[in-house]
mmCIF file with all atom_site columns, C-alpha atoms in Angstrom:
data_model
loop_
_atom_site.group_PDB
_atom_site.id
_atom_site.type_symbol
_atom_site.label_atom_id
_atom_site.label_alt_id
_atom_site.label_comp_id
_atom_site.label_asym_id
_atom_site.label_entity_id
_atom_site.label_seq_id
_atom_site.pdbx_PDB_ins_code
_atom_site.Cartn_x
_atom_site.Cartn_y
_atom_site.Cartn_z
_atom_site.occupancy
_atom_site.B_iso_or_equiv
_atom_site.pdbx_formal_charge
_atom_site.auth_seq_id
_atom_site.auth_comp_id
_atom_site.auth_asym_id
_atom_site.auth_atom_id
_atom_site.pdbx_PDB_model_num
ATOM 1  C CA . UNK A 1 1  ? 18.723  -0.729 -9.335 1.00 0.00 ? 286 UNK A CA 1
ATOM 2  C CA . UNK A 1 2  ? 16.533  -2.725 -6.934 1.00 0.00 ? 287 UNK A CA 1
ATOM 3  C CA . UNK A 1 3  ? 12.504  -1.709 -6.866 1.00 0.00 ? 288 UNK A CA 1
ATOM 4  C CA . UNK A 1 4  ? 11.188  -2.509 -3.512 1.00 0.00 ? 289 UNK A CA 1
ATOM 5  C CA . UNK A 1 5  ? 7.617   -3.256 -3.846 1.00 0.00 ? 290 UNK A CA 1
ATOM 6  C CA . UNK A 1 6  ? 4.994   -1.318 -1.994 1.00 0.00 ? 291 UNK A CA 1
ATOM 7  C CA . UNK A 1 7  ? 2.423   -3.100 0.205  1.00 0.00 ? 292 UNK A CA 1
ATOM 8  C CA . UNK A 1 8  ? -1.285  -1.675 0.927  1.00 0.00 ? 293 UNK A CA 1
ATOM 9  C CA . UNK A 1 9  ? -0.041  -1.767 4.755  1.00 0.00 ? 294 UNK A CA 1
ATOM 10 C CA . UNK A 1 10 ? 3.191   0.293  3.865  1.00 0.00 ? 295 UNK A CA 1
ATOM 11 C CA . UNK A 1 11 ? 1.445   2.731  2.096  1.00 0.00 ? 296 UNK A CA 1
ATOM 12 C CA . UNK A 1 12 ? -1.053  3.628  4.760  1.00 0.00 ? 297 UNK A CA 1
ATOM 13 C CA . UNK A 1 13 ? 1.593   3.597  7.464  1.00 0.00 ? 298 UNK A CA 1
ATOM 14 C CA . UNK A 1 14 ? 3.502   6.387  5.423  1.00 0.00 ? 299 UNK A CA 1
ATOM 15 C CA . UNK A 1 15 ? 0.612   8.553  4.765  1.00 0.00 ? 300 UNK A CA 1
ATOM 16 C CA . UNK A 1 16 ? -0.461  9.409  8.260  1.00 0.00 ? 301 UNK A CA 1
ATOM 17 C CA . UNK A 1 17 ? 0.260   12.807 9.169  1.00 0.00 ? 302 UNK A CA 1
ATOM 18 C CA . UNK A 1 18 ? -0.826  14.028 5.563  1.00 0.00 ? 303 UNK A CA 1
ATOM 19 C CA . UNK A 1 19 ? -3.658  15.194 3.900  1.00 0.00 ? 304 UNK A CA 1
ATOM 20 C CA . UNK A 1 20 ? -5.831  12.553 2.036  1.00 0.00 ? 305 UNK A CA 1
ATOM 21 C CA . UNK A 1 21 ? -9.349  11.618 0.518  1.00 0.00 ? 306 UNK A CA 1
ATOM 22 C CA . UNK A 1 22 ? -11.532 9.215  1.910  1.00 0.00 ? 307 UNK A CA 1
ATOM 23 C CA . UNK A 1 23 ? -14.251 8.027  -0.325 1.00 0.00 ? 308 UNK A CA 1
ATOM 24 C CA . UNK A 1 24 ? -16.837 6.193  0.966  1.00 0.00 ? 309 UNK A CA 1
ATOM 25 C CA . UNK A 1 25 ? -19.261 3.992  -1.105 1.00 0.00 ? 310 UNK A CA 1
ATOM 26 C CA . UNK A 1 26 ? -21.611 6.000  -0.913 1.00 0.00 ? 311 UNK A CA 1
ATOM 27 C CA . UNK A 1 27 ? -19.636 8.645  -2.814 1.00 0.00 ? 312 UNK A CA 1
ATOM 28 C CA . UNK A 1 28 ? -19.203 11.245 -0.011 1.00 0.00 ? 313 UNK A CA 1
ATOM 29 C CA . UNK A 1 29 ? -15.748 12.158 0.179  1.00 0.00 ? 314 UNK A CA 1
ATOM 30 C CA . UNK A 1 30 ? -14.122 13.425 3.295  1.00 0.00 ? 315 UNK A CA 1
ATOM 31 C CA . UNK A 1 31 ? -10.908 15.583 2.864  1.00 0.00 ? 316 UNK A CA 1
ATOM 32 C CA . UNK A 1 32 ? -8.270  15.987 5.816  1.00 0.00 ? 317 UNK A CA 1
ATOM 33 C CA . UNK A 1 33 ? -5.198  14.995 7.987  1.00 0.00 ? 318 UNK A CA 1
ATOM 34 C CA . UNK A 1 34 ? -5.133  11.146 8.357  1.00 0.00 ? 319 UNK A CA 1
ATOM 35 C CA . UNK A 1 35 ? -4.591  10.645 11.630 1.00 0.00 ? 320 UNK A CA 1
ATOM 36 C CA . UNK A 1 36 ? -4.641  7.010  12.891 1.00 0.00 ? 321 UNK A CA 1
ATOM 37 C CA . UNK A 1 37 ? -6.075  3.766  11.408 1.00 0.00 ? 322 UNK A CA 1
ATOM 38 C CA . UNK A 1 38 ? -6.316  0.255  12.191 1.00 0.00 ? 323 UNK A CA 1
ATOM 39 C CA . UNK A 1 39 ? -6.539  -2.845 10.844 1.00 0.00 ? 324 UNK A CA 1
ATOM 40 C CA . UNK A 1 40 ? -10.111 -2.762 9.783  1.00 0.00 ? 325 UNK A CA 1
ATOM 41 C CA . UNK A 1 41 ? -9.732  0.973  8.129  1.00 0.00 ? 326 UNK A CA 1
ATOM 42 C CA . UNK A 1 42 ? -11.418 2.637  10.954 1.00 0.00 ? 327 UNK A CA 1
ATOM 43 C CA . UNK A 1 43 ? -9.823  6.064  9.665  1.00 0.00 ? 328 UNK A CA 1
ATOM 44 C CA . UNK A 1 44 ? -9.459  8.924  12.284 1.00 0.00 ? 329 UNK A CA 1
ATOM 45 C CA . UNK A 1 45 ? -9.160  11.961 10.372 1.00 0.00 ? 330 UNK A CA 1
ATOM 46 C CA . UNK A 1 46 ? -8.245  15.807 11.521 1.00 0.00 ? 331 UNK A CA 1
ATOM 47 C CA . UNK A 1 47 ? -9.381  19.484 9.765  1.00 0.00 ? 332 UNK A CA 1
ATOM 48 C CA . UNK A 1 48 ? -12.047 17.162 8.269  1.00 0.00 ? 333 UNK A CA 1
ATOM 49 C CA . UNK A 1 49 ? -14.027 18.408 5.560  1.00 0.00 ? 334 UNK A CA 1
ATOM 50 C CA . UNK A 1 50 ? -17.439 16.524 4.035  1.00 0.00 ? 335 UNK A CA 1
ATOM 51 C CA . UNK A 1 51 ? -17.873 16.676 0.060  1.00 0.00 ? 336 UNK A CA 1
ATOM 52 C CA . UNK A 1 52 ? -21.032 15.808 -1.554 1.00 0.00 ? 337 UNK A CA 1
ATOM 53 C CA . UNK A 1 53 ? -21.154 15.487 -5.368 1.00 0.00 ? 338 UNK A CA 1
ATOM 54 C CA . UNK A 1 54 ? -18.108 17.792 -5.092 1.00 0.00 ? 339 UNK A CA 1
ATOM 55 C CA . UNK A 1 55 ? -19.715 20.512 -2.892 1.00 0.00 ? 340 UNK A CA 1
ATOM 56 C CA . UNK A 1 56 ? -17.876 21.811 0.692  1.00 0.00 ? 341 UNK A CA 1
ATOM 57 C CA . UNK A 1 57 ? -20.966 20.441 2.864  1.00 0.00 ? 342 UNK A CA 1
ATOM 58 C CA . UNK A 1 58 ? -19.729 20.519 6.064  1.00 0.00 ? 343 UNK A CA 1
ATOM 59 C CA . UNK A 1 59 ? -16.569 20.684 8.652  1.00 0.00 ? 344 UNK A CA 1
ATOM 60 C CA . UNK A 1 60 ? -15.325 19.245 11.226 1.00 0.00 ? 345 UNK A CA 1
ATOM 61 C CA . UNK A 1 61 ? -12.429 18.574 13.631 1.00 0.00 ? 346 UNK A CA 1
ATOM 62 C CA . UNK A 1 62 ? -12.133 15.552 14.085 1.00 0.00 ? 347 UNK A CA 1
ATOM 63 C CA . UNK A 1 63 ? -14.031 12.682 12.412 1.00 0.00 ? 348 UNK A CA 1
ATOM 64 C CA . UNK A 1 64 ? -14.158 8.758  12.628 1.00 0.00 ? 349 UNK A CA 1
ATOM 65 C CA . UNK A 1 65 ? -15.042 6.663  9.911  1.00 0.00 ? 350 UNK A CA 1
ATOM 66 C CA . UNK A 1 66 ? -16.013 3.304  9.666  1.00 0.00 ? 351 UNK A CA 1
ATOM 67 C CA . UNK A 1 67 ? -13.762 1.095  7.505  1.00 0.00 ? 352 UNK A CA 1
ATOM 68 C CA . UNK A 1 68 ? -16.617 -1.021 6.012  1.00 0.00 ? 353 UNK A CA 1
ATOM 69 C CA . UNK A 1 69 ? -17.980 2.293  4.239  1.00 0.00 ? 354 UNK A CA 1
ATOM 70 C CA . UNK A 1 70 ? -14.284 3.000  2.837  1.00 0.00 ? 355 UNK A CA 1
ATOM 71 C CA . UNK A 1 71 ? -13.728 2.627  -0.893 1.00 0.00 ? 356 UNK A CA 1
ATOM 72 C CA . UNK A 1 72 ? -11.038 3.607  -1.036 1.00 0.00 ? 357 UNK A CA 1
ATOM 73 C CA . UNK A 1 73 ? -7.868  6.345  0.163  1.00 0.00 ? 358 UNK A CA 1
ATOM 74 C CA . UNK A 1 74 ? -5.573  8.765  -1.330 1.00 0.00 ? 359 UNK A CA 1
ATOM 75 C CA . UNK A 1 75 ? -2.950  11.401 -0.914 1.00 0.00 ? 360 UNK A CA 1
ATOM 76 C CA . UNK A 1 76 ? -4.072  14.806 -1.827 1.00 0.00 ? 361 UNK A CA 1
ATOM 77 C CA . UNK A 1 77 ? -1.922  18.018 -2.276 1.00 0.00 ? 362 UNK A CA 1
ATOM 78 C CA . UNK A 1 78 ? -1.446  19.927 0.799  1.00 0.00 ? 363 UNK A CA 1
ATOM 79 C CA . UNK A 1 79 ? -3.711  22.896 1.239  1.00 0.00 ? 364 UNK A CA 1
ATOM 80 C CA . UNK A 1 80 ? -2.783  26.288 0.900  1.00 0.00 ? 365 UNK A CA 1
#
C-alpha cells in the first residue's frame, strides 16, 4: 500500500466548498463555507459566523479575511 503524502496546498484546495474554522491570532474564530483563497490565505468565507471566547457574536454572509491574521484552518462537521 502506497501513502501519498498530503501537502498544505492540497489540503486547502480540497476543503473549499465545506464548512471550516478560521482562527485568527487574535483568537476570534470565524465558522462557515470556505469559499475561495489565494496564495497569501486571503480566505473568502460564506454563512459566516464570528466567535468570541466561544460566544455566537455576530453573522454574516459573506466575509473576507486577511491571511496575515490567520493562525490557522480546519474542517468542521457540517451543521445541522
Amino acid at each position: 500500500m502506497s501513502l501519498r503524502k498530503q501537502t498544505p496546498s492540497d489540503f486547502l484546495k480540497q476543503i473549499i466548498g465545506r464548512p471550516v474554522v478560521v482562527k485568527l491570532n487574535s483568537g476570534v474564530d470565524y465558522r462557515g463555507v470556505l469559499a475561495c483563497l489565494d496564495g497569501y490565505m486571503n480566505i473568502a468565507l460564506e454563512q459566516t459566523e464570528e466567535y468570541v471566547n466561544g460566544q455566537l457574536k455576530n453573522k454574516y454572509g459573506d466575509a473576507f479575511i486577511r491571511g496575515n491574521n490567520v493562525l490557522y484552518i480546519s474542517t468542521q462537521k457540517r451543521r445541522v
